[in-house]
Short mmCIF file of C-alpha atoms in Angstrom, two decimals:
data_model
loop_
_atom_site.label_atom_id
_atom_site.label_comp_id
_atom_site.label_asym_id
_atom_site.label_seq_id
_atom_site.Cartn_x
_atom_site.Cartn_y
_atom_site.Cartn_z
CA UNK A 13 0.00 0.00 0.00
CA UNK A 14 1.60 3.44 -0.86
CA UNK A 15 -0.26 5.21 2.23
CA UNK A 16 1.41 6.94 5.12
CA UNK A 17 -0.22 5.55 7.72
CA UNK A 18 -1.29 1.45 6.72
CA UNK A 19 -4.86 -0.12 7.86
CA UNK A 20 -3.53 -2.29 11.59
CA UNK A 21 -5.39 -5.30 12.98
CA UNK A 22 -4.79 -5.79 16.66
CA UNK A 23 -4.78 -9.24 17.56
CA UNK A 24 -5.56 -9.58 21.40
CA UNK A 25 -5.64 -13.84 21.92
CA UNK A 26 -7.39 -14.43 25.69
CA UNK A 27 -7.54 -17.74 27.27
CA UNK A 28 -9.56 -17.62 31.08
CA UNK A 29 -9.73 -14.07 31.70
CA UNK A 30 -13.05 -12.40 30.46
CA UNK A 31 -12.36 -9.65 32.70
CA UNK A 32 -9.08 -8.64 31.73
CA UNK A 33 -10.26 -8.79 28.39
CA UNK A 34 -13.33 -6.13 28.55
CA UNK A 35 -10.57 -4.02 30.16
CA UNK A 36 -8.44 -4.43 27.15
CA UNK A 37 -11.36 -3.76 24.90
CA UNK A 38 -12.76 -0.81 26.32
CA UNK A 39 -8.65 0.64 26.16
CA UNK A 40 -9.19 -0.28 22.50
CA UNK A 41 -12.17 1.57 22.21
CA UNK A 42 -10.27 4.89 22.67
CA UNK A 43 -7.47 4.48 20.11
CA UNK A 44 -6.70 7.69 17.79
CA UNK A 45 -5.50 5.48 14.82
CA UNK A 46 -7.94 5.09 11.89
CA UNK A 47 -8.55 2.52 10.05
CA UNK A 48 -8.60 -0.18 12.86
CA UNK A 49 -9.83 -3.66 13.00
CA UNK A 50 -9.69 -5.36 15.92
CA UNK A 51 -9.39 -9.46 16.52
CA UNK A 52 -10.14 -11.43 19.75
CA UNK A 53 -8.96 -15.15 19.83
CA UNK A 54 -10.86 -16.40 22.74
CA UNK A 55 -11.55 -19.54 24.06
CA UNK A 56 -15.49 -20.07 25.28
CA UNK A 57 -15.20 -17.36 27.99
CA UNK A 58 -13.82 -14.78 26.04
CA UNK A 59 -16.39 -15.49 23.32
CA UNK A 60 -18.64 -15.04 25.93
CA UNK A 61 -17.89 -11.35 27.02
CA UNK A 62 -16.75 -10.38 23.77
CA UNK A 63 -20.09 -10.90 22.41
CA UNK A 64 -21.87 -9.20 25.35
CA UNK A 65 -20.00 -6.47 24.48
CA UNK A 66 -22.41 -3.09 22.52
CA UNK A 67 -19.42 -2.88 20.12
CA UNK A 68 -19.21 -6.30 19.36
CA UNK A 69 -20.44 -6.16 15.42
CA UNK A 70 -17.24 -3.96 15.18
CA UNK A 71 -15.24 -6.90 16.60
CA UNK A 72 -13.82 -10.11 14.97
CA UNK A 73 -14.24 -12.84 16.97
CA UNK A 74 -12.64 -16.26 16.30
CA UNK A 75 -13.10 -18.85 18.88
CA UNK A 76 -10.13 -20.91 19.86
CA UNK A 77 -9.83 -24.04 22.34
CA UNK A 78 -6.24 -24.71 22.45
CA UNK A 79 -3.83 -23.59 25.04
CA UNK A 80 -1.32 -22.45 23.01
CA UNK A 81 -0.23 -18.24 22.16
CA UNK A 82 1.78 -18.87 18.98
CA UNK A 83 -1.09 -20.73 17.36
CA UNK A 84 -4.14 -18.19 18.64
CA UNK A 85 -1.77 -15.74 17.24
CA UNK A 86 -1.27 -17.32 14.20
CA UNK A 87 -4.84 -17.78 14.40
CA UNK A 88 -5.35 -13.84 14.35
CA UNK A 89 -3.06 -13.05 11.74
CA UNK A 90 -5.36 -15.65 9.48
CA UNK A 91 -8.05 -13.14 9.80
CA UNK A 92 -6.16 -10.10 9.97
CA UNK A 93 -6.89 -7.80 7.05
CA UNK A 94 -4.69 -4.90 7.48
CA UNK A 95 -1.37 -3.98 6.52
CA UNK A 96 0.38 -4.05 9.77
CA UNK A 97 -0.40 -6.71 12.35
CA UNK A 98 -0.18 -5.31 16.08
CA UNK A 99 -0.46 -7.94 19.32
CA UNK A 100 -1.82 -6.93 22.66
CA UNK A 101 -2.04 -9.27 25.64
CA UNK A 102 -5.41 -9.37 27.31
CA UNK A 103 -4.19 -8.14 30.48
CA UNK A 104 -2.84 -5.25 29.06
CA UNK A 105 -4.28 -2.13 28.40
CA UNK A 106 -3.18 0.74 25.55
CA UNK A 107 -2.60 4.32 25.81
CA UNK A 108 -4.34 6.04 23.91
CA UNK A 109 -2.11 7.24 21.35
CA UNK A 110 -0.43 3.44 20.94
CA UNK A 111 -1.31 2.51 17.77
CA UNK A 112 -0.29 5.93 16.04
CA UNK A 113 3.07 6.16 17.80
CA UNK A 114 3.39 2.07 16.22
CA UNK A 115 2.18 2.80 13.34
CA UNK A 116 4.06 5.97 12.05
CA UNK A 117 7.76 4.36 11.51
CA UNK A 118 5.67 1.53 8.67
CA UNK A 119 6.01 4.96 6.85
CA UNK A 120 9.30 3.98 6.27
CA UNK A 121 9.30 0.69 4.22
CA UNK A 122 12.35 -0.74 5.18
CA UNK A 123 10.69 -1.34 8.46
CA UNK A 124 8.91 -4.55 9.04
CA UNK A 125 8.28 -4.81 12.82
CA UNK A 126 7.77 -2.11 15.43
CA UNK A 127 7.62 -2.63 19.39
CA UNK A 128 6.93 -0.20 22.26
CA UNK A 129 7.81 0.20 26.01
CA UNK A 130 5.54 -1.42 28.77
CA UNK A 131 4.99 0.08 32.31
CA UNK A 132 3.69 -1.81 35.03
CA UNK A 133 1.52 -2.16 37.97
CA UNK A 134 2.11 1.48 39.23
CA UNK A 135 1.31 2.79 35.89
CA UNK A 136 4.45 4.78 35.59
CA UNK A 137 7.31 2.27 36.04
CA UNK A 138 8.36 0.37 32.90
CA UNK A 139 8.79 -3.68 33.17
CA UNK A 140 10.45 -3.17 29.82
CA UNK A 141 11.91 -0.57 27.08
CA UNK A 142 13.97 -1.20 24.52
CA UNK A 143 16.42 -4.55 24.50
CA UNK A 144 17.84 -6.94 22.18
CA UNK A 145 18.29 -10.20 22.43
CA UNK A 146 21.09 -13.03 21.86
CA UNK A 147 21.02 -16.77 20.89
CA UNK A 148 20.28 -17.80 23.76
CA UNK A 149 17.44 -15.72 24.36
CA UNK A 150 18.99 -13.56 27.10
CA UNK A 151 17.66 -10.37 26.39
CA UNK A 152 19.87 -7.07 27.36
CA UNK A 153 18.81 -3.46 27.47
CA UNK A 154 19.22 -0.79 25.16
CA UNK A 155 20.12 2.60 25.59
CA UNK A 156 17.98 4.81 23.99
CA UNK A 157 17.69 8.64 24.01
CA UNK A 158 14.62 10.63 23.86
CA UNK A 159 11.40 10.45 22.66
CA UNK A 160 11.53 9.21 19.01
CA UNK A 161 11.53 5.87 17.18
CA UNK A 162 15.18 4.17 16.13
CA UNK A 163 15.02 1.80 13.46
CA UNK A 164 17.74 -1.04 13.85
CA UNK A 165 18.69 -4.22 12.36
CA UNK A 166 19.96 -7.06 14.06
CA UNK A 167 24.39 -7.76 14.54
CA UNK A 168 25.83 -10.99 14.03
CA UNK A 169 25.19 -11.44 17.56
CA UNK A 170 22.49 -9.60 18.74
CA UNK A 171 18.55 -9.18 17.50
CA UNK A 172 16.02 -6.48 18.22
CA UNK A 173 13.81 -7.65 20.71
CA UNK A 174 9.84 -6.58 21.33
CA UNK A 175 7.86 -7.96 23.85
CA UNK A 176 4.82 -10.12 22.67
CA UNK A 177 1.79 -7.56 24.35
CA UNK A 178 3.45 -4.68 22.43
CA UNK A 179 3.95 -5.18 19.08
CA UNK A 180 3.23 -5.07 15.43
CA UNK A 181 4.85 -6.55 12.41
CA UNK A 182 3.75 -6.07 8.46
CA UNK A 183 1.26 -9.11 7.10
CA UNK A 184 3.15 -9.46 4.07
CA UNK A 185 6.22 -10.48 6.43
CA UNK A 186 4.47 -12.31 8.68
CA UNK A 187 2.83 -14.44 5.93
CA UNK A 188 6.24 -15.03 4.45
CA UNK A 189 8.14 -16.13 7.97
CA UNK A 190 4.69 -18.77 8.36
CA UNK A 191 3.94 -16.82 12.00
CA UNK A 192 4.28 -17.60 15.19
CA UNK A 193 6.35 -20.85 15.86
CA UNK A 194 3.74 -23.34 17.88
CA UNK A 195 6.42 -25.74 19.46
CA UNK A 196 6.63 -22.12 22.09
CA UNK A 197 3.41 -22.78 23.71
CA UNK A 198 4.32 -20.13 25.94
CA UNK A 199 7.63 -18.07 26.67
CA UNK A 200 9.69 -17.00 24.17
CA UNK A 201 7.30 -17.11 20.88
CA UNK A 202 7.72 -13.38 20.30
CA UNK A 203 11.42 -13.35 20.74
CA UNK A 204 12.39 -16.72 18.23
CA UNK A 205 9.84 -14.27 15.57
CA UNK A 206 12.47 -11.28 16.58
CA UNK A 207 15.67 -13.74 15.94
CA UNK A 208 13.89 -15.14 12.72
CA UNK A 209 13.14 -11.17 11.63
CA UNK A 210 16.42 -10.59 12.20
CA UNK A 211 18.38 -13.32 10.49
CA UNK A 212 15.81 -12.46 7.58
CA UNK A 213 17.56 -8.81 7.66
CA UNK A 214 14.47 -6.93 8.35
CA UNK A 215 14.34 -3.88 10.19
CA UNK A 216 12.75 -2.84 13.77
CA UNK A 217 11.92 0.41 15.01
CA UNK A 218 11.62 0.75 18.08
CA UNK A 219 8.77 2.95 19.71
CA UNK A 220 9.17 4.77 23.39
CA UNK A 221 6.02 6.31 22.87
CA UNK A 222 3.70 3.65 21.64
CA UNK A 223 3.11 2.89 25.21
CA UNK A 224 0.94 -0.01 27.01
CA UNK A 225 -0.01 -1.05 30.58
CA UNK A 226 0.70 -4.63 31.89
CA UNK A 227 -1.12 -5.96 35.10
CA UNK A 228 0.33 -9.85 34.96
CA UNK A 229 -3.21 -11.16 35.70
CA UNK A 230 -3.52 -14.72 37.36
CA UNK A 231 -3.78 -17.12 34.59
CA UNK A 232 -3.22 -20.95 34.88
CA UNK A 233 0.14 -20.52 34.82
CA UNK A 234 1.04 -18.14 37.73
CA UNK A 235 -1.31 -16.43 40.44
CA UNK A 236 -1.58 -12.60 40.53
CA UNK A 237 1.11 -12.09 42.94
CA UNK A 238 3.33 -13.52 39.77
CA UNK A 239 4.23 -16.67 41.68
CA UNK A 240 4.47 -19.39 39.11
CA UNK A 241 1.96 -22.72 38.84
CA UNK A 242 4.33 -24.46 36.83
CA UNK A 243 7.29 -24.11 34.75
CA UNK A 244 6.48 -26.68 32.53
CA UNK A 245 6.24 -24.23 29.57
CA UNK A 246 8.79 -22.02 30.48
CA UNK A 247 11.29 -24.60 30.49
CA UNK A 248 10.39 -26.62 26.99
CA UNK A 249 10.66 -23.24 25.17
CA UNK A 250 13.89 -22.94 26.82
CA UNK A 251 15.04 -25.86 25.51
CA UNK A 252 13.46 -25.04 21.84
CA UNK A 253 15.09 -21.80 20.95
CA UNK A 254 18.38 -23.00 22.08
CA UNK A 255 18.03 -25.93 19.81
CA UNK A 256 16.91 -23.60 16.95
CA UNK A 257 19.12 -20.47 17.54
CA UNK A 258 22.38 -21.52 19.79
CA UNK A 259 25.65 -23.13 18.73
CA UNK A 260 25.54 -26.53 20.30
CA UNK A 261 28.71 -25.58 22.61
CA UNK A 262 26.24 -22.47 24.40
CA UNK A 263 23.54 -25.10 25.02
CA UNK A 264 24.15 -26.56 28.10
CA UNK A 265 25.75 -23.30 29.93
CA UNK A 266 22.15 -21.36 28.93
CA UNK A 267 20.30 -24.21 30.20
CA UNK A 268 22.45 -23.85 33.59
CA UNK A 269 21.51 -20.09 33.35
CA UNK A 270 18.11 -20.26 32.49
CA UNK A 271 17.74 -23.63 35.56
CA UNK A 272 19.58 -20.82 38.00
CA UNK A 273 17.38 -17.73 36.93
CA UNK A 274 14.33 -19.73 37.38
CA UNK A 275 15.53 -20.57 41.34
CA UNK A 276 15.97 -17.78 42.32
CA UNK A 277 12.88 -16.36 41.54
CA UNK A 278 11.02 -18.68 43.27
CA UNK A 279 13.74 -17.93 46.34
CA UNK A 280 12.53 -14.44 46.08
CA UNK A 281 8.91 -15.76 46.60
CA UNK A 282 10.34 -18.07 49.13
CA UNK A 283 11.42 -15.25 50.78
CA UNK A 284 8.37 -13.17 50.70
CA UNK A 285 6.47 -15.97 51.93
CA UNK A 286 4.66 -16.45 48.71
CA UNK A 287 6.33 -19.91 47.87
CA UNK A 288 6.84 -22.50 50.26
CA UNK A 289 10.04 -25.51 49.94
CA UNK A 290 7.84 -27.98 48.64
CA UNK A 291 6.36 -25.46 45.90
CA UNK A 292 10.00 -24.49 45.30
CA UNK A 293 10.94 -28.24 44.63
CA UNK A 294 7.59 -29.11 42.54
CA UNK A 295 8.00 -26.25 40.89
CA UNK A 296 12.05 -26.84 40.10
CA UNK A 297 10.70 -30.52 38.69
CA UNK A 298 8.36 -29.11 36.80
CA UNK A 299 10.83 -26.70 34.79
CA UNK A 300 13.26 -30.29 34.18
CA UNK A 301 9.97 -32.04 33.10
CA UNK A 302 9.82 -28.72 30.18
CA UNK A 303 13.09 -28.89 29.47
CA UNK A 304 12.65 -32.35 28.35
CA UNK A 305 9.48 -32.16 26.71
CA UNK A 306 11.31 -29.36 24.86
CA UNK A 307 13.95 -31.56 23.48
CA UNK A 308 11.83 -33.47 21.89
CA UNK A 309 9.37 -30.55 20.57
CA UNK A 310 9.13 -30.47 16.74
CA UNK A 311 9.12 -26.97 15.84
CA UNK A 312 5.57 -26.06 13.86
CA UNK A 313 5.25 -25.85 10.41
CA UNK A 314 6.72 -22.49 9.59
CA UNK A 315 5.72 -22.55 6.02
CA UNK A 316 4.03 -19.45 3.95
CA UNK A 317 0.77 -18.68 5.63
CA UNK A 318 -2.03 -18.85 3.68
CA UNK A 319 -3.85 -15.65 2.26
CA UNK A 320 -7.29 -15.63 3.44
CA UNK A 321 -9.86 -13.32 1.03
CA UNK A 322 -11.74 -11.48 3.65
CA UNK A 323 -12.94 -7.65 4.15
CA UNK A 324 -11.03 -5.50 6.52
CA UNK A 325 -13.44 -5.28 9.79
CA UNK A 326 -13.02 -1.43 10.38
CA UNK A 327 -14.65 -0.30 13.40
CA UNK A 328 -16.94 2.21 12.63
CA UNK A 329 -15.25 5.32 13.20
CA UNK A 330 -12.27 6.30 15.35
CA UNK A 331 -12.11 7.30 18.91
CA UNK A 332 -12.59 11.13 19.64
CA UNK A 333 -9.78 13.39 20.03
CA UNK A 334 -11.18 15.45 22.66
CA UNK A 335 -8.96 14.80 26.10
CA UNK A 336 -10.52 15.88 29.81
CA UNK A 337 -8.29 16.14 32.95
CA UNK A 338 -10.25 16.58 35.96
CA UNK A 339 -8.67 16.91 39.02
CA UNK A 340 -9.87 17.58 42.59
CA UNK A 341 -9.52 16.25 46.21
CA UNK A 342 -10.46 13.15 47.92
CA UNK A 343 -13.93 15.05 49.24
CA UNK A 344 -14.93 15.54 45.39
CA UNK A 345 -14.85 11.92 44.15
CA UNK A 346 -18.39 11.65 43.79
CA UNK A 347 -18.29 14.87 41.58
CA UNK A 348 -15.35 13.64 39.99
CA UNK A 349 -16.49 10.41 38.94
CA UNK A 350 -20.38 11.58 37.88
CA UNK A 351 -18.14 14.43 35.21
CA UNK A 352 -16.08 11.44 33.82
CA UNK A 353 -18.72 9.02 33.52
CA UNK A 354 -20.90 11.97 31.53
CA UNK A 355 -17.06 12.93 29.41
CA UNK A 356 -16.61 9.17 28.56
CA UNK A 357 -20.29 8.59 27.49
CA UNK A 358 -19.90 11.77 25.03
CA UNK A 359 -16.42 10.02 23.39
CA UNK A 360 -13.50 11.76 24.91
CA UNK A 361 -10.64 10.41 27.10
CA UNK A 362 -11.09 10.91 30.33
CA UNK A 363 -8.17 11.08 33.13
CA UNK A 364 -9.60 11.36 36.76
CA UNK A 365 -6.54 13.13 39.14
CA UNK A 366 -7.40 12.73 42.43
CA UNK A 367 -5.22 13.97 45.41
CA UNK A 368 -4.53 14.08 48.74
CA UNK A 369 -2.74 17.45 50.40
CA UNK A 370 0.18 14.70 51.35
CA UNK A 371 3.51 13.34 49.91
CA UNK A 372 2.25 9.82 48.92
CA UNK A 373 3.81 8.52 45.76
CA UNK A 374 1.44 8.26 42.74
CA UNK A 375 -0.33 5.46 41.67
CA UNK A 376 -2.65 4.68 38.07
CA UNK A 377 -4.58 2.55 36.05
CA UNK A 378 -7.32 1.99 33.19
CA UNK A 379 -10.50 1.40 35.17
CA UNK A 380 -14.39 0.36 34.85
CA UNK A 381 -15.70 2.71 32.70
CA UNK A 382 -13.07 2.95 30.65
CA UNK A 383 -11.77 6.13 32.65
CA UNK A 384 -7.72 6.28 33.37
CA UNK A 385 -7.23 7.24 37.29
CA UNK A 386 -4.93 8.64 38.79
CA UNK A 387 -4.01 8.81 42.35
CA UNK A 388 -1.67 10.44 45.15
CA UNK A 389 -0.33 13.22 47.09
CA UNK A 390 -0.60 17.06 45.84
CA UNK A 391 2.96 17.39 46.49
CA UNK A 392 4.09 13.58 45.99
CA UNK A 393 5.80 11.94 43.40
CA UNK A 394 4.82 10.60 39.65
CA UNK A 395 8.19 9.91 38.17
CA UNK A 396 11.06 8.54 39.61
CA UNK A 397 12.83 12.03 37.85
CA UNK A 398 10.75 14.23 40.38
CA UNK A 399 12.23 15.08 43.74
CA UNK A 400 10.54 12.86 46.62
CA UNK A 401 8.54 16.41 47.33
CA UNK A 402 7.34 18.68 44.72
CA UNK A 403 5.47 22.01 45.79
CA UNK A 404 2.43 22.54 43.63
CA UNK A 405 -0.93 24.15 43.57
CA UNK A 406 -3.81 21.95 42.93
CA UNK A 407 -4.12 23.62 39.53
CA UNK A 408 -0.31 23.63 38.80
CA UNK A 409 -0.21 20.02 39.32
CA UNK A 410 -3.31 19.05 37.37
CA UNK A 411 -0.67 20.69 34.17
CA UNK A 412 1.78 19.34 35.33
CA UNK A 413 0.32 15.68 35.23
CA UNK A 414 -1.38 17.11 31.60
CA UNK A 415 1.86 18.00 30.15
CA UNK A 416 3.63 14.70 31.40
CA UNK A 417 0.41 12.63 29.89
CA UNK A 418 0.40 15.00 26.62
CA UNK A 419 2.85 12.50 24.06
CA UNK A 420 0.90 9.38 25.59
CA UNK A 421 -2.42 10.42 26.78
CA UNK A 422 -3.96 12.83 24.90
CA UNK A 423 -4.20 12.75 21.08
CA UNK A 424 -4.86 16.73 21.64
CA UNK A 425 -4.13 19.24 24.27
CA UNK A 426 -6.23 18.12 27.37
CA UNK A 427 -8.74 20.31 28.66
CA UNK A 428 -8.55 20.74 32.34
CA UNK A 429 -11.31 20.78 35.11
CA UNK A 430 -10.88 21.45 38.48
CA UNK A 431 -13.82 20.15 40.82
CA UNK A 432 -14.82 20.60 44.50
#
């Protein structure tokens, strides 16, 4: 296609959480980008609350038993009409301005793939920016500067890594490589794509802007705490990639390092209290049972994808561009949360600021009503490049938390309200 800015599918594959999914949806629902289609690979659950959803014509919905994420993503690609192909997790929730910070180095068409940076809990640290990766699928950060995308290709030793709920890579490419390998069943699917992009000599950009949100809900293979079920999975796609990607002489020492990384987070959790001796030794078995398993793992077929004839599944017209701070104290919450409900209903991304006349260190998240709120101390911390303590006015903080938001946030300059 010769246009700036290509049609994107977001693929969002959900297995057993229906409510981190309407979450991710209703984030979805306040993209800037045009010419969106969105795809949900659900199992019966996900169906479920997909289909309950009032947007739900706009959605593609292709149900999907099997607990595997390389073949639900493969899956979505299959009915994926547009250009570029972008992947969310369904615990994860988009800025948003995401998908045009993504989208805009495809202008460019050396680039193939594109990934972004990914903040946490808090909803202002990041669990990860920009790395690369090696053959043994130790990844290793980057150091990038400033705001804009960098477009890189992979060295001899090293390959540009993106992570798996923040990403998007051109059909065409995608279609050629045959997807998503399905021996990873989970763990590492993204990153063997990223070493097969790279060996292929295509190009990555990466994105600091194109921002999302990732929670780490409970799933069957770890509680919400993050204290694993089982490594089963974690340790046969160990033992994949190395057989795919790492000279025979690196195998063993990666397995050593991957066997060590694995015990000591589970010491950490034996620490906390959150793991117990005999979860630390089931647990240990259970990665040695993967590895195994993994040995013997046939890669999947990784020929051509097929070409499926189908309409692109636009929704029906793109989120508003109008952006509403509100900020007030504690007292005003009821206030607070009637204005954003009535904002939200009328289309325009809503931020709720609410503070306290204290130091406490800031807190946020993409809530019910698909309202982002924010929470903390007037004179407290949002950054970890603010001071511990901060003197504001109410007002001069509500900008202050505006113009901080504006690249990620807010398509447009946000209005501001203050209340009570």
């Amino acid at each position: 296609m010769s246009r700036e800015v290509p049609d994107i599918s977001v693929v969002v594959p959900t297995r057993d959480r229906p409510e981190s999914l309407a979450l991710c949806l209703a984030a979805l629902e306040c993209q800037s980008a045009e010419s969106l289609e969105v795809i949900v690979v659900a199992d019966a659950p996900g169906v479920a609350a997909s289909r309950a959803r009032a947007d739900a014509a706009s959605l593609r919905i292709v149900p999907f038993a099997q607990a595997n994420i390389s073949a639900a993503r493969n899956a979505g690609i299959a009915a994926a009409r547009g250009e570029v192909v972008a992947f969310l997790d369904d615990d994860a929730v988009p800025e948003p301005t995401w998908l045009m910070h993504l989208l805009a180095p495809f202008g460019a068409g050396r680039v193939a793939a594109a990934g972004g940076y990914v903040i946490g809990r808090n909803g202002f640290s990041f669990q990860w920016t920009a790395r690369e990766v090696d053959c043994c699928g130790v990844a290793r950060p980057l150091a990038l500067t400033g705001p804009d995308p960098v477009i890189r290709t992979g060295t001899h030793t090293h390959m540009v890594k993106t992570e798996g709920t923040n990403m998007a890579v051109r059909r065409s490419v995608l279609l050629a490589l045959g997807g998503f390998d399905t021996a990873f069943r989970f763990y590492l699917d993204e990153t063997d794509l990223n070493y097969r992009l790279g060996l292929a000599g295509h190009a990555t950009a990466l994105v600091p802007l194109a921002q999302v949100h990732h929670g780490f809900a409970a799933s069957s293979r770890r509680r919400a705490d993050r204290m694993p079920l089982s490594l089963h999975d974690i340790g046969a796609s160990t033992a994949v990639f190395l057989r795919k990607h790492a000279p025979l002489a690196r195998v063993e020492p990666a397995i050593g390092a991957a066997r060590a990384e694995q015990d000591a987070r589970l010491r950490r959790h034996l620490s906390a209290g959150t793991c117990t001796p005999e979860d630390l030794r089931r647990l240990m078995q259970s990665f040695e049972d993967g590895l195994e398993a993994g040995r013997g793992r046939l890669s999947g077929a990784l020929d051509a994808l097929p070409d499926v004839d189908m309409a692109f599944a636009a929704r029906p017209q793109p989120a508003s561009a109008r952006s509403v701070l509100l900020a007030g104290r504690n007292r005003a919450r009821a206030q607070l949360e009637d204005a954003a409900r009535a904002l939200r209903a009328d289309g325009a991304v809503v931020t709720v600021l609410m503070l306290s006349r204290g130091t406490l260190f800031h807190h946020a998240a993409f809530g019910p009503g698909g309202i982002w709120r924010q929470g903390g101390g007037q004179f407290g911390r949002s950054d970890r490049d603010m001071p511990l303590i901060s003197a504001h006015t109410l007002r001069g903080r509500a900008a202050r938390e505006a113009g901080r938001l504006r690249a990620i946030r807010h398509p447009e300059t946000p209005e501001i309200r203050i209340m009570g």
